[in-house]
């Protein structure tokens, strides 16, 4: 079967992602309407008259039917207009552009830490299964999955920052202005997020490698005299690379979601803090815009992972 061109693959994936965008934004839009309170009352101020509140609703379109409001927002969103904050008046796109680099740096560092620790752990555990090293790796991986990220974040703040004063406890710095300071501020939240990623990479890679190393063709390679290291690097890791790319894409998505809690603990002005503040203040355009941006990022990450998997194993695309 002939392989499709990359352009057709990308187009197909984007069409498949369209229902995801619609469903995610519609669900968030619907849930925001269930939040107690009325943003029009907040905007109108204390002791505002019913006439003033009605005027505020008319100005911001809050008096229109639900589907009309959602359709108007979606129509602007696909054109790049994510509306404006109801409280500050700042464009939502500008708020996202300012906060996104902080979140991106945390997720990037967390992903590198997870891969740098999880891949060696998974390889070592798979080479000698059921040994003492495998048991230690399994125990550490179980702890990484079980420990809540927000609890680990608070422990890191108390011990590493407040007690030992090694790394900053709160805030963020611009990577463009001072890369070193930016990395120092992002390290603790990245570690808190990376714990789960490390455990997931180690567990999944161990399972995939065990399946490959116990296969018949690997035993044949052993019989031909190939060393374990050569089998591992030339055959084992190559065969599990598709699973590894899939794990990485899932990790990025989960780490992005985890920043909503972790950024609040470390008081980092990222996407997570932005969406939490918007929800608390009932600033609905902020929440909708951030969720829309996160969904787009998730779709792009999954698209890149699909392309990498298809490049490694053409059978996937066929």
PDB file of C-alpha atoms in Angstrom:
ATOM      1  CA  UNK A   1       0.000   0.000   0.000  1.00  0.00           C
ATOM      2  CA  UNK A   2       1.364   3.404  -0.997  1.00  0.00           C
ATOM      3  CA  UNK A   3       2.172   5.854   1.763  1.00  0.00           C
ATOM      4  CA  UNK A   4       0.341   9.139   1.885  1.00  0.00           C
ATOM      5  CA  UNK A   5       2.228  12.396   1.648  1.00  0.00           C
ATOM      6  CA  UNK A   6       2.972  14.292   4.895  1.00  0.00           C
ATOM      7  CA  UNK A   7       0.570  17.057   3.813  1.00  0.00           C
ATOM      8  CA  UNK A   8      -2.292  14.574   3.478  1.00  0.00           C
ATOM      9  CA  UNK A   9      -1.413  12.997   6.820  1.00  0.00           C
ATOM     10  CA  UNK A  10      -1.424  16.393   8.540  1.00  0.00           C
ATOM     11  CA  UNK A  11      -4.691  17.365   6.869  1.00  0.00           C
ATOM     12  CA  UNK A  12      -6.311  14.105   7.934  1.00  0.00           C
ATOM     13  CA  UNK A  13      -5.157  14.518  11.542  1.00  0.00           C
ATOM     14  CA  UNK A  14      -6.396  18.100  11.689  1.00  0.00           C
ATOM     15  CA  UNK A  15      -9.827  17.057  10.418  1.00  0.00           C
ATOM     16  CA  UNK A  16      -9.955  14.354  13.083  1.00  0.00           C
ATOM     17  CA  UNK A  17      -8.997  16.935  15.718  1.00  0.00           C
ATOM     18  CA  UNK A  18     -11.799  19.339  14.794  1.00  0.00           C
ATOM     19  CA  UNK A  19     -14.495  17.482  16.798  1.00  0.00           C
ATOM     20  CA  UNK A  20     -12.137  17.445  19.800  1.00  0.00           C
ATOM     21  CA  UNK A  21     -11.793  21.225  19.689  1.00  0.00           C
ATOM     22  CA  UNK A  22     -15.547  21.697  19.370  1.00  0.00           C
ATOM     23  CA  UNK A  23     -16.355  19.262  22.177  1.00  0.00           C
ATOM     24  CA  UNK A  24     -13.737  20.640  24.582  1.00  0.00           C
ATOM     25  CA  UNK A  25     -14.671  24.280  24.075  1.00  0.00           C
ATOM     26  CA  UNK A  26     -18.402  23.522  24.215  1.00  0.00           C
ATOM     27  CA  UNK A  27     -18.044  21.603  27.489  1.00  0.00           C
ATOM     28  CA  UNK A  28     -15.994  24.386  29.091  1.00  0.00           C
ATOM     29  CA  UNK A  29     -18.421  27.011  27.836  1.00  0.00           C
ATOM     30  CA  UNK A  30     -21.312  25.008  29.296  1.00  0.00           C
ATOM     31  CA  UNK A  31     -19.653  24.376  32.652  1.00  0.00           C
ATOM     32  CA  UNK A  32     -18.774  28.047  33.068  1.00  0.00           C
ATOM     33  CA  UNK A  33     -22.458  28.875  32.878  1.00  0.00           C
ATOM     34  CA  UNK A  34     -22.999  26.689  35.945  1.00  0.00           C
ATOM     35  CA  UNK A  35     -20.532  28.678  38.077  1.00  0.00           C
ATOM     36  CA  UNK A  36     -22.416  30.420  40.920  1.00  0.00           C
ATOM     37  CA  UNK A  37     -22.729  34.180  40.739  1.00  0.00           C
ATOM     38  CA  UNK A  38     -23.266  36.680  37.982  1.00  0.00           C
ATOM     39  CA  UNK A  39     -20.296  38.399  36.355  1.00  0.00           C
ATOM     40  CA  UNK A  40     -22.608  41.228  35.305  1.00  0.00           C
ATOM     41  CA  UNK A  41     -23.225  42.049  38.979  1.00  0.00           C
ATOM     42  CA  UNK A  42     -19.472  42.132  39.589  1.00  0.00           C
ATOM     43  CA  UNK A  43     -18.903  44.436  36.632  1.00  0.00           C
ATOM     44  CA  UNK A  44     -21.769  46.710  37.577  1.00  0.00           C
ATOM     45  CA  UNK A  45     -20.456  47.193  41.114  1.00  0.00           C
ATOM     46  CA  UNK A  46     -22.051  47.077  44.541  1.00  0.00           C
ATOM     47  CA  UNK A  47     -25.603  48.352  44.934  1.00  0.00           C
ATOM     48  CA  UNK A  48     -26.049  48.593  41.177  1.00  0.00           C
ATOM     49  CA  UNK A  49     -29.595  48.906  39.906  1.00  0.00           C
ATOM     50  CA  UNK A  50     -31.304  46.226  37.860  1.00  0.00           C
ATOM     51  CA  UNK A  51     -31.229  48.597  34.905  1.00  0.00           C
ATOM     52  CA  UNK A  52     -27.445  48.919  35.126  1.00  0.00           C
ATOM     53  CA  UNK A  53     -26.987  45.152  35.426  1.00  0.00           C
ATOM     54  CA  UNK A  54     -29.209  44.618  32.389  1.00  0.00           C
ATOM     55  CA  UNK A  55     -27.178  47.202  30.478  1.00  0.00           C
ATOM     56  CA  UNK A  56     -23.925  45.387  31.355  1.00  0.00           C
ATOM     57  CA  UNK A  57     -25.390  42.105  30.118  1.00  0.00           C
ATOM     58  CA  UNK A  58     -26.427  43.752  26.876  1.00  0.00           C
ATOM     59  CA  UNK A  59     -23.002  45.343  26.329  1.00  0.00           C
ATOM     60  CA  UNK A  60     -21.149  42.052  26.800  1.00  0.00           C
ATOM     61  CA  UNK A  61     -23.764  39.911  25.101  1.00  0.00           C
ATOM     62  CA  UNK A  62     -24.586  38.017  28.289  1.00  0.00           C
ATOM     63  CA  UNK A  63     -28.307  38.368  27.676  1.00  0.00           C
ATOM     64  CA  UNK A  64     -28.220  36.384  24.462  1.00  0.00           C
ATOM     65  CA  UNK A  65     -29.128  32.660  24.263  1.00  0.00           C
ATOM     66  CA  UNK A  66     -26.425  30.180  25.191  1.00  0.00           C
ATOM     67  CA  UNK A  67     -25.819  28.788  21.702  1.00  0.00           C
ATOM     68  CA  UNK A  68     -25.681  32.284  20.227  1.00  0.00           C
ATOM     69  CA  UNK A  69     -22.990  33.259  22.759  1.00  0.00           C
ATOM     70  CA  UNK A  70     -20.995  30.105  22.056  1.00  0.00           C
ATOM     71  CA  UNK A  71     -21.308  30.504  18.283  1.00  0.00           C
ATOM     72  CA  UNK A  72     -20.161  34.131  18.452  1.00  0.00           C
ATOM     73  CA  UNK A  73     -17.162  33.222  20.609  1.00  0.00           C
ATOM     74  CA  UNK A  74     -16.190  30.263  18.401  1.00  0.00           C
ATOM     75  CA  UNK A  75     -16.473  32.333  15.245  1.00  0.00           C
ATOM     76  CA  UNK A  76     -14.037  34.891  16.638  1.00  0.00           C
ATOM     77  CA  UNK A  77     -11.732  32.206  18.084  1.00  0.00           C
ATOM     78  CA  UNK A  78     -11.126  30.505  14.747  1.00  0.00           C
ATOM     79  CA  UNK A  79     -10.052  33.918  13.425  1.00  0.00           C
ATOM     80  CA  UNK A  80      -7.566  34.361  16.260  1.00  0.00           C
ATOM     81  CA  UNK A  81      -9.713  36.734  18.304  1.00  0.00           C
ATOM     82  CA  UNK A  82     -10.130  35.257  21.798  1.00  0.00           C
ATOM     83  CA  UNK A  83     -12.062  38.291  23.042  1.00  0.00           C
ATOM     84  CA  UNK A  84     -11.055  40.470  25.997  1.00  0.00           C
ATOM     85  CA  UNK A  85     -10.932  40.072  29.750  1.00  0.00           C
ATOM     86  CA  UNK A  86     -14.156  41.250  31.306  1.00  0.00           C
ATOM     87  CA  UNK A  87     -12.322  42.713  34.301  1.00  0.00           C
ATOM     88  CA  UNK A  88      -9.080  44.174  32.940  1.00  0.00           C
ATOM     89  CA  UNK A  89     -10.087  44.749  29.319  1.00  0.00           C
ATOM     90  CA  UNK A  90      -6.803  43.197  28.127  1.00  0.00           C
ATOM     91  CA  UNK A  91      -6.937  40.992  25.071  1.00  0.00           C
ATOM     92  CA  UNK A  92      -7.018  37.326  26.076  1.00  0.00           C
ATOM     93  CA  UNK A  93      -4.479  36.492  23.366  1.00  0.00           C
ATOM     94  CA  UNK A  94      -2.029  38.975  24.918  1.00  0.00           C
ATOM     95  CA  UNK A  95      -2.509  37.450  28.372  1.00  0.00           C
ATOM     96  CA  UNK A  96      -1.872  33.969  26.963  1.00  0.00           C
ATOM     97  CA  UNK A  97       1.205  35.135  25.041  1.00  0.00           C
ATOM     98  CA  UNK A  98       2.659  36.590  28.236  1.00  0.00           C
ATOM     99  CA  UNK A  99       1.918  33.525  30.384  1.00  0.00           C
ATOM    100  CA  UNK A 100       2.655  30.719  27.908  1.00  0.00           C
ATOM    101  CA  UNK A 101       6.506  30.939  27.977  1.00  0.00           C
ATOM    102  CA  UNK A 102       6.515  30.309  31.748  1.00  0.00           C
ATOM    103  CA  UNK A 103       4.337  27.220  31.374  1.00  0.00           C
ATOM    104  CA  UNK A 104       6.293  26.000  28.353  1.00  0.00           C
ATOM    105  CA  UNK A 105       9.600  26.219  30.250  1.00  0.00           C
ATOM    106  CA  UNK A 106       8.209  24.223  33.186  1.00  0.00           C
ATOM    107  CA  UNK A 107       6.812  21.501  30.921  1.00  0.00           C
ATOM    108  CA  UNK A 108      10.047  21.350  28.870  1.00  0.00           C
ATOM    109  CA  UNK A 109      12.251  20.933  31.960  1.00  0.00           C
ATOM    110  CA  UNK A 110       9.839  18.408  33.479  1.00  0.00           C
ATOM    111  CA  UNK A 111       9.814  16.355  30.273  1.00  0.00           C
ATOM    112  CA  UNK A 112      13.617  16.330  30.057  1.00  0.00           C
ATOM    113  CA  UNK A 113      13.894  15.259  33.701  1.00  0.00           C
ATOM    114  CA  UNK A 114      11.302  12.517  33.209  1.00  0.00           C
ATOM    115  CA  UNK A 115      13.066  11.126  30.137  1.00  0.00           C
ATOM    116  CA  UNK A 116      16.576  11.469  31.593  1.00  0.00           C
ATOM    117  CA  UNK A 117      15.589   9.409  34.634  1.00  0.00           C
ATOM    118  CA  UNK A 118      12.776   7.214  33.358  1.00  0.00           C
ATOM    119  CA  UNK A 119      14.497   5.821  30.238  1.00  0.00           C
ATOM    120  CA  UNK A 120      17.629   4.507  32.076  1.00  0.00           C
ATOM    121  CA  UNK A 121      15.431   3.070  34.829  1.00  0.00           C
ATOM    122  CA  UNK A 122      13.233   1.261  32.319  1.00  0.00           C
ATOM    123  CA  UNK A 123      16.209  -0.122  30.389  1.00  0.00           C
ATOM    124  CA  UNK A 124      18.031  -1.382  33.484  1.00  0.00           C
ATOM    125  CA  UNK A 125      14.863  -2.991  34.849  1.00  0.00           C
ATOM    126  CA  UNK A 126      14.131  -4.727  31.524  1.00  0.00           C
ATOM    127  CA  UNK A 127      17.635  -6.149  31.102  1.00  0.00           C
ATOM    128  CA  UNK A 128      17.462  -8.074  34.401  1.00  0.00           C
ATOM    129  CA  UNK A 129      13.784  -8.579  35.234  1.00  0.00           C
ATOM    130  CA  UNK A 130      12.760  -9.678  38.728  1.00  0.00           C
ATOM    131  CA  UNK A 131      16.194  -8.786  40.100  1.00  0.00           C
ATOM    132  CA  UNK A 132      16.875  -6.371  42.931  1.00  0.00           C
ATOM    133  CA  UNK A 133      17.364  -3.477  40.495  1.00  0.00           C
ATOM    134  CA  UNK A 134      14.024  -4.230  38.857  1.00  0.00           C
ATOM    135  CA  UNK A 135      12.326  -4.270  42.259  1.00  0.00           C
ATOM    136  CA  UNK A 136      13.845  -0.920  43.213  1.00  0.00           C
ATOM    137  CA  UNK A 137      12.775   0.617  39.908  1.00  0.00           C
ATOM    138  CA  UNK A 138       9.249  -0.748  40.355  1.00  0.00           C
ATOM    139  CA  UNK A 139       9.077   0.665  43.880  1.00  0.00           C
ATOM    140  CA  UNK A 140      10.309   4.101  42.804  1.00  0.00           C
ATOM    141  CA  UNK A 141       7.930   4.109  39.846  1.00  0.00           C
ATOM    142  CA  UNK A 142       5.006   3.184  42.101  1.00  0.00           C
ATOM    143  CA  UNK A 143       5.870   6.058  44.422  1.00  0.00           C
ATOM    144  CA  UNK A 144       6.105   8.453  41.496  1.00  0.00           C
ATOM    145  CA  UNK A 145       2.619   7.494  40.333  1.00  0.00           C
ATOM    146  CA  UNK A 146       1.092   7.518  43.818  1.00  0.00           C
ATOM    147  CA  UNK A 147       2.476  10.810  45.163  1.00  0.00           C
ATOM    148  CA  UNK A 148       0.190  13.757  44.293  1.00  0.00           C
ATOM    149  CA  UNK A 149       1.974  16.512  42.406  1.00  0.00           C
ATOM    150  CA  UNK A 150       0.625  19.337  44.579  1.00  0.00           C
ATOM    151  CA  UNK A 151       1.771  17.556  47.776  1.00  0.00           C
ATOM    152  CA  UNK A 152       5.254  17.028  46.341  1.00  0.00           C
ATOM    153  CA  UNK A 153       5.289  20.675  45.288  1.00  0.00           C
ATOM    154  CA  UNK A 154       4.595  21.828  48.849  1.00  0.00           C
ATOM    155  CA  UNK A 155       7.295  19.514  50.217  1.00  0.00           C
ATOM    156  CA  UNK A 156       9.806  20.905  47.726  1.00  0.00           C
ATOM    157  CA  UNK A 157       8.942  24.458  48.717  1.00  0.00           C
ATOM    158  CA  UNK A 158       9.325  23.695  52.416  1.00  0.00           C
ATOM    159  CA  UNK A 159      12.544  21.671  52.191  1.00  0.00           C
ATOM    160  CA  UNK A 160      14.471  22.801  49.121  1.00  0.00           C
ATOM    161  CA  UNK A 161      13.505  26.457  49.070  1.00  0.00           C
ATOM    162  CA  UNK A 162      12.574  27.632  52.567  1.00  0.00           C
ATOM    163  CA  UNK A 163      14.825  25.320  54.590  1.00  0.00           C
ATOM    164  CA  UNK A 164      17.880  24.915  52.356  1.00  0.00           C
ATOM    165  CA  UNK A 165      17.422  28.068  50.246  1.00  0.00           C
ATOM    166  CA  UNK A 166      18.720  26.328  47.124  1.00  0.00           C
ATOM    167  CA  UNK A 167      16.015  27.380  44.667  1.00  0.00           C
ATOM    168  CA  UNK A 168      13.346  30.127  44.590  1.00  0.00           C
ATOM    169  CA  UNK A 169       9.972  29.219  46.076  1.00  0.00           C
ATOM    170  CA  UNK A 170       7.735  31.453  43.991  1.00  0.00           C
ATOM    171  CA  UNK A 171       7.616  33.604  40.902  1.00  0.00           C
ATOM    172  CA  UNK A 172       9.120  33.342  37.436  1.00  0.00           C
ATOM    173  CA  UNK A 173      11.727  35.099  35.326  1.00  0.00           C
ATOM    174  CA  UNK A 174      11.810  35.728  31.610  1.00  0.00           C
ATOM    175  CA  UNK A 175      13.979  33.218  29.751  1.00  0.00           C
ATOM    176  CA  UNK A 176      14.839  35.883  27.170  1.00  0.00           C
ATOM    177  CA  UNK A 177      16.162  38.242  29.857  1.00  0.00           C
ATOM    178  CA  UNK A 178      17.976  35.750  32.109  1.00  0.00           C
ATOM    179  CA  UNK A 179      17.937  32.067  31.079  1.00  0.00           C
ATOM    180  CA  UNK A 180      19.678  30.901  34.246  1.00  0.00           C
ATOM    181  CA  UNK A 181      17.245  32.701  36.579  1.00  0.00           C
ATOM    182  CA  UNK A 182      14.309  31.457  34.529  1.00  0.00           C
ATOM    183  CA  UNK A 183      15.508  27.849  34.825  1.00  0.00           C
ATOM    184  CA  UNK A 184      16.100  28.224  38.582  1.00  0.00           C
ATOM    185  CA  UNK A 185      12.563  29.507  39.139  1.00  0.00           C
ATOM    186  CA  UNK A 186      11.063  26.749  36.962  1.00  0.00           C
ATOM    187  CA  UNK A 187      13.079  23.874  38.458  1.00  0.00           C
ATOM    188  CA  UNK A 188      10.997  23.089  41.549  1.00  0.00           C
ATOM    189  CA  UNK A 189       7.610  23.045  39.766  1.00  0.00           C
ATOM    190  CA  UNK A 190       9.208  21.003  36.980  1.00  0.00           C
ATOM    191  CA  UNK A 191      10.473  18.425  39.498  1.00  0.00           C
ATOM    192  CA  UNK A 192       7.013  18.199  41.053  1.00  0.00           C
ATOM    193  CA  UNK A 193       5.501  17.478  37.641  1.00  0.00           C
ATOM    194  CA  UNK A 194       8.342  15.221  36.437  1.00  0.00           C
ATOM    195  CA  UNK A 195       7.909  12.660  39.238  1.00  0.00           C
ATOM    196  CA  UNK A 196       4.843  11.123  37.630  1.00  0.00           C
ATOM    197  CA  UNK A 197       6.414  11.335  34.168  1.00  0.00           C
ATOM    198  CA  UNK A 198       9.555   9.528  35.313  1.00  0.00           C
ATOM    199  CA  UNK A 199       7.472   6.719  36.797  1.00  0.00           C
ATOM    200  CA  UNK A 200       5.287   6.366  33.708  1.00  0.00           C
ATOM    201  CA  UNK A 201       8.244   6.297  31.299  1.00  0.00           C
ATOM    202  CA  UNK A 202      10.082   3.713  33.412  1.00  0.00           C
ATOM    203  CA  UNK A 203       7.061   1.428  33.727  1.00  0.00           C
ATOM    204  CA  UNK A 204       5.960   1.598  30.104  1.00  0.00           C
ATOM    205  CA  UNK A 205       9.478   1.271  28.692  1.00  0.00           C
ATOM    206  CA  UNK A 206      10.238  -1.689  30.942  1.00  0.00           C
ATOM    207  CA  UNK A 207       7.101  -3.505  29.789  1.00  0.00           C
ATOM    208  CA  UNK A 208       7.722  -2.794  26.105  1.00  0.00           C
ATOM    209  CA  UNK A 209      11.385  -3.805  26.266  1.00  0.00           C
ATOM    210  CA  UNK A 210      10.598  -7.018  28.128  1.00  0.00           C
ATOM    211  CA  UNK A 211       8.186  -8.000  25.378  1.00  0.00           C
ATOM    212  CA  UNK A 212      10.767  -7.304  22.674  1.00  0.00           C
ATOM    213  CA  UNK A 213      13.719  -8.927  24.463  1.00  0.00           C
ATOM    214  CA  UNK A 214      11.729 -12.107  25.104  1.00  0.00           C
ATOM    215  CA  UNK A 215      10.676 -12.479  21.453  1.00  0.00           C
ATOM    216  CA  UNK A 216      11.869 -15.256  19.192  1.00  0.00           C
ATOM    217  CA  UNK A 217      13.927 -13.081  16.855  1.00  0.00           C
ATOM    218  CA  UNK A 218      15.906 -11.611  19.767  1.00  0.00           C
ATOM    219  CA  UNK A 219      16.732 -15.147  20.947  1.00  0.00           C
ATOM    220  CA  UNK A 220      17.926 -15.813  17.413  1.00  0.00           C
ATOM    221  CA  UNK A 221      20.191 -12.769  17.595  1.00  0.00           C
ATOM    222  CA  UNK A 222      21.586 -14.085  20.883  1.00  0.00           C
ATOM    223  CA  UNK A 223      22.277 -17.441  19.201  1.00  0.00           C
ATOM    224  CA  UNK A 224      24.185 -15.645  16.436  1.00  0.00           C
ATOM    225  CA  UNK A 225      26.502 -14.172  19.047  1.00  0.00           C
ATOM    226  CA  UNK A 226      25.308 -10.555  19.198  1.00  0.00           C
ATOM    227  CA  UNK A 227      26.000  -8.838  22.501  1.00  0.00           C
ATOM    228  CA  UNK A 228      23.175  -7.617  24.730  1.00  0.00           C
ATOM    229  CA  UNK A 229      24.190  -3.975  24.292  1.00  0.00           C
ATOM    230  CA  UNK A 230      24.080  -4.271  20.502  1.00  0.00           C
ATOM    231  CA  UNK A 231      20.729  -6.030  20.575  1.00  0.00           C
ATOM    232  CA  UNK A 232      19.386  -3.427  22.953  1.00  0.00           C
ATOM    233  CA  UNK A 233      20.467  -0.329  21.006  1.00  0.00           C
ATOM    234  CA  UNK A 234      20.020  -1.609  17.442  1.00  0.00           C
ATOM    235  CA  UNK A 235      16.875  -3.674  17.870  1.00  0.00           C
ATOM    236  CA  UNK A 236      15.235  -3.287  21.270  1.00  0.00           C
ATOM    237  CA  UNK A 237      14.958   0.500  21.537  1.00  0.00           C
ATOM    238  CA  UNK A 238      14.163   0.836  17.844  1.00  0.00           C
ATOM    239  CA  UNK A 239      11.180  -1.469  18.226  1.00  0.00           C
ATOM    240  CA  UNK A 240       9.827   0.332  21.284  1.00  0.00           C
ATOM    241  CA  UNK A 241      10.390   3.829  19.888  1.00  0.00           C
ATOM    242  CA  UNK A 242       6.772   4.036  18.684  1.00  0.00           C
ATOM    243  CA  UNK A 243       5.530   3.326  22.211  1.00  0.00           C
ATOM    244  CA  UNK A 244       8.031   5.843  23.583  1.00  0.00           C
ATOM    245  CA  UNK A 245       6.808   8.612  21.263  1.00  0.00           C
ATOM    246  CA  UNK A 246       3.237   7.861  22.314  1.00  0.00           C
ATOM    247  CA  UNK A 247       4.194   7.998  25.989  1.00  0.00           C
ATOM    248  CA  UNK A 248       5.973  11.313  25.474  1.00  0.00           C
ATOM    249  CA  UNK A 249       2.937  12.880  23.793  1.00  0.00           C
ATOM    250  CA  UNK A 250       0.678  11.720  26.626  1.00  0.00           C
ATOM    251  CA  UNK A 251       3.150  13.039  29.193  1.00  0.00           C
ATOM    252  CA  UNK A 252       3.214  16.482  27.610  1.00  0.00           C
ATOM    253  CA  UNK A 253      -0.586  16.596  27.741  1.00  0.00           C
ATOM    254  CA  UNK A 254      -0.697  15.504  31.385  1.00  0.00           C
ATOM    255  CA  UNK A 255       2.098  17.847  32.406  1.00  0.00           C
ATOM    256  CA  UNK A 256       0.302  20.738  30.756  1.00  0.00           C
ATOM    257  CA  UNK A 257      -2.820  19.897  32.765  1.00  0.00           C
ATOM    258  CA  UNK A 258      -0.779  19.502  35.971  1.00  0.00           C
ATOM    259  CA  UNK A 259       0.503  23.078  35.704  1.00  0.00           C
ATOM    260  CA  UNK A 260      -2.969  24.306  36.672  1.00  0.00           C
ATOM    261  CA  UNK A 261      -2.328  23.122  40.249  1.00  0.00           C
ATOM    262  CA  UNK A 262       1.453  23.345  40.468  1.00  0.00           C
ATOM    263  CA  UNK A 263       1.658  26.922  39.208  1.00  0.00           C
ATOM    264  CA  UNK A 264      -0.813  27.961  41.885  1.00  0.00           C
ATOM    265  CA  UNK A 265       1.444  26.435  44.579  1.00  0.00           C
ATOM    266  CA  UNK A 266       4.543  28.241  43.292  1.00  0.00           C
ATOM    267  CA  UNK A 267       2.699  31.464  42.350  1.00  0.00           C
ATOM    268  CA  UNK A 268       3.994  31.287  38.769  1.00  0.00           C
ATOM    269  CA  UNK A 269       2.209  33.525  36.249  1.00  0.00           C
ATOM    270  CA  UNK A 270       1.631  30.819  33.662  1.00  0.00           C
ATOM    271  CA  UNK A 271      -1.376  29.381  31.873  1.00  0.00           C
ATOM    272  CA  UNK A 272      -2.358  27.363  34.937  1.00  0.00           C
ATOM    273  CA  UNK A 273      -2.483  30.399  37.206  1.00  0.00           C
ATOM    274  CA  UNK A 274      -4.262  32.367  34.493  1.00  0.00           C
ATOM    275  CA  UNK A 275      -7.067  29.841  34.168  1.00  0.00           C
ATOM    276  CA  UNK A 276      -7.443  29.492  37.962  1.00  0.00           C
ATOM    277  CA  UNK A 277      -7.647  33.263  38.407  1.00  0.00           C
ATOM    278  CA  UNK A 278     -10.124  33.551  35.571  1.00  0.00           C
ATOM    279  CA  UNK A 279     -12.346  30.859  37.089  1.00  0.00           C
ATOM    280  CA  UNK A 280     -12.270  32.416  40.569  1.00  0.00           C
ATOM    281  CA  UNK A 281     -13.071  35.884  39.231  1.00  0.00           C
ATOM    282  CA  UNK A 282     -15.655  34.494  36.786  1.00  0.00           C
ATOM    283  CA  UNK A 283     -13.695  36.097  33.958  1.00  0.00           C
ATOM    284  CA  UNK A 284     -15.060  33.641  31.426  1.00  0.00           C
ATOM    285  CA  UNK A 285     -13.211  34.844  28.292  1.00  0.00           C
ATOM    286  CA  UNK A 286      -9.903  34.183  30.051  1.00  0.00           C
ATOM    287  CA  UNK A 287     -10.874  30.604  30.937  1.00  0.00           C
ATOM    288  CA  UNK A 288     -12.269  29.890  27.480  1.00  0.00           C
ATOM    289  CA  UNK A 289      -9.206  31.347  25.768  1.00  0.00           C
ATOM    290  CA  UNK A 290      -6.702  29.410  27.866  1.00  0.00           C
ATOM    291  CA  UNK A 291      -8.587  26.137  27.398  1.00  0.00           C
ATOM    292  CA  UNK A 292      -8.745  26.762  23.648  1.00  0.00           C
ATOM    293  CA  UNK A 293      -4.964  27.410  23.583  1.00  0.00           C
ATOM    294  CA  UNK A 294      -4.259  24.257  25.609  1.00  0.00           C
ATOM    295  CA  UNK A 295      -6.409  22.147  23.302  1.00  0.00           C
ATOM    296  CA  UNK A 296      -4.509  23.462  20.276  1.00  0.00           C
ATOM    297  CA  UNK A 297      -1.176  22.644  21.953  1.00  0.00           C
ATOM    298  CA  UNK A 298      -2.359  19.117  22.767  1.00  0.00           C
ATOM    299  CA  UNK A 299      -3.489  18.578  19.177  1.00  0.00           C
ATOM    300  CA  UNK A 300      -0.136  19.787  17.816  1.00  0.00           C
ATOM    301  CA  UNK A 301       1.806  17.545  20.205  1.00  0.00           C
ATOM    302  CA  UNK A 302      -0.280  14.529  19.211  1.00  0.00           C
ATOM    303  CA  UNK A 303       0.175  15.406  15.537  1.00  0.00           C
ATOM    304  CA  UNK A 304       3.964  15.542  15.911  1.00  0.00           C
ATOM    305  CA  UNK A 305       3.922  12.218  17.773  1.00  0.00           C
ATOM    306  CA  UNK A 306       1.829  10.613  15.000  1.00  0.00           C
ATOM    307  CA  UNK A 307       4.229  11.849  12.325  1.00  0.00           C
ATOM    308  CA  UNK A 308       7.247  10.556  14.250  1.00  0.00           C
ATOM    309  CA  UNK A 309       5.601   7.175  14.785  1.00  0.00           C
ATOM    310  CA  UNK A 310       4.724   6.915  11.094  1.00  0.00           C
ATOM    311  CA  UNK A 311       8.323   7.854  10.158  1.00  0.00           C
ATOM    312  CA  UNK A 312       9.739   5.134  12.432  1.00  0.00           C
ATOM    313  CA  UNK A 313       7.190   2.456  11.461  1.00  0.00           C
ATOM    314  CA  UNK A 314       5.466   3.059   8.074  1.00  0.00           C
ATOM    315  CA  UNK A 315       3.001   0.244   8.858  1.00  0.00           C
ATOM    316  CA  UNK A 316       1.209   2.576  11.264  1.00  0.00           C
ATOM    317  CA  UNK A 317       0.221   4.970   8.506  1.00  0.00           C
ATOM    318  CA  UNK A 318      -0.787   2.144   6.217  1.00  0.00           C
TER     319      UNK A 318
END
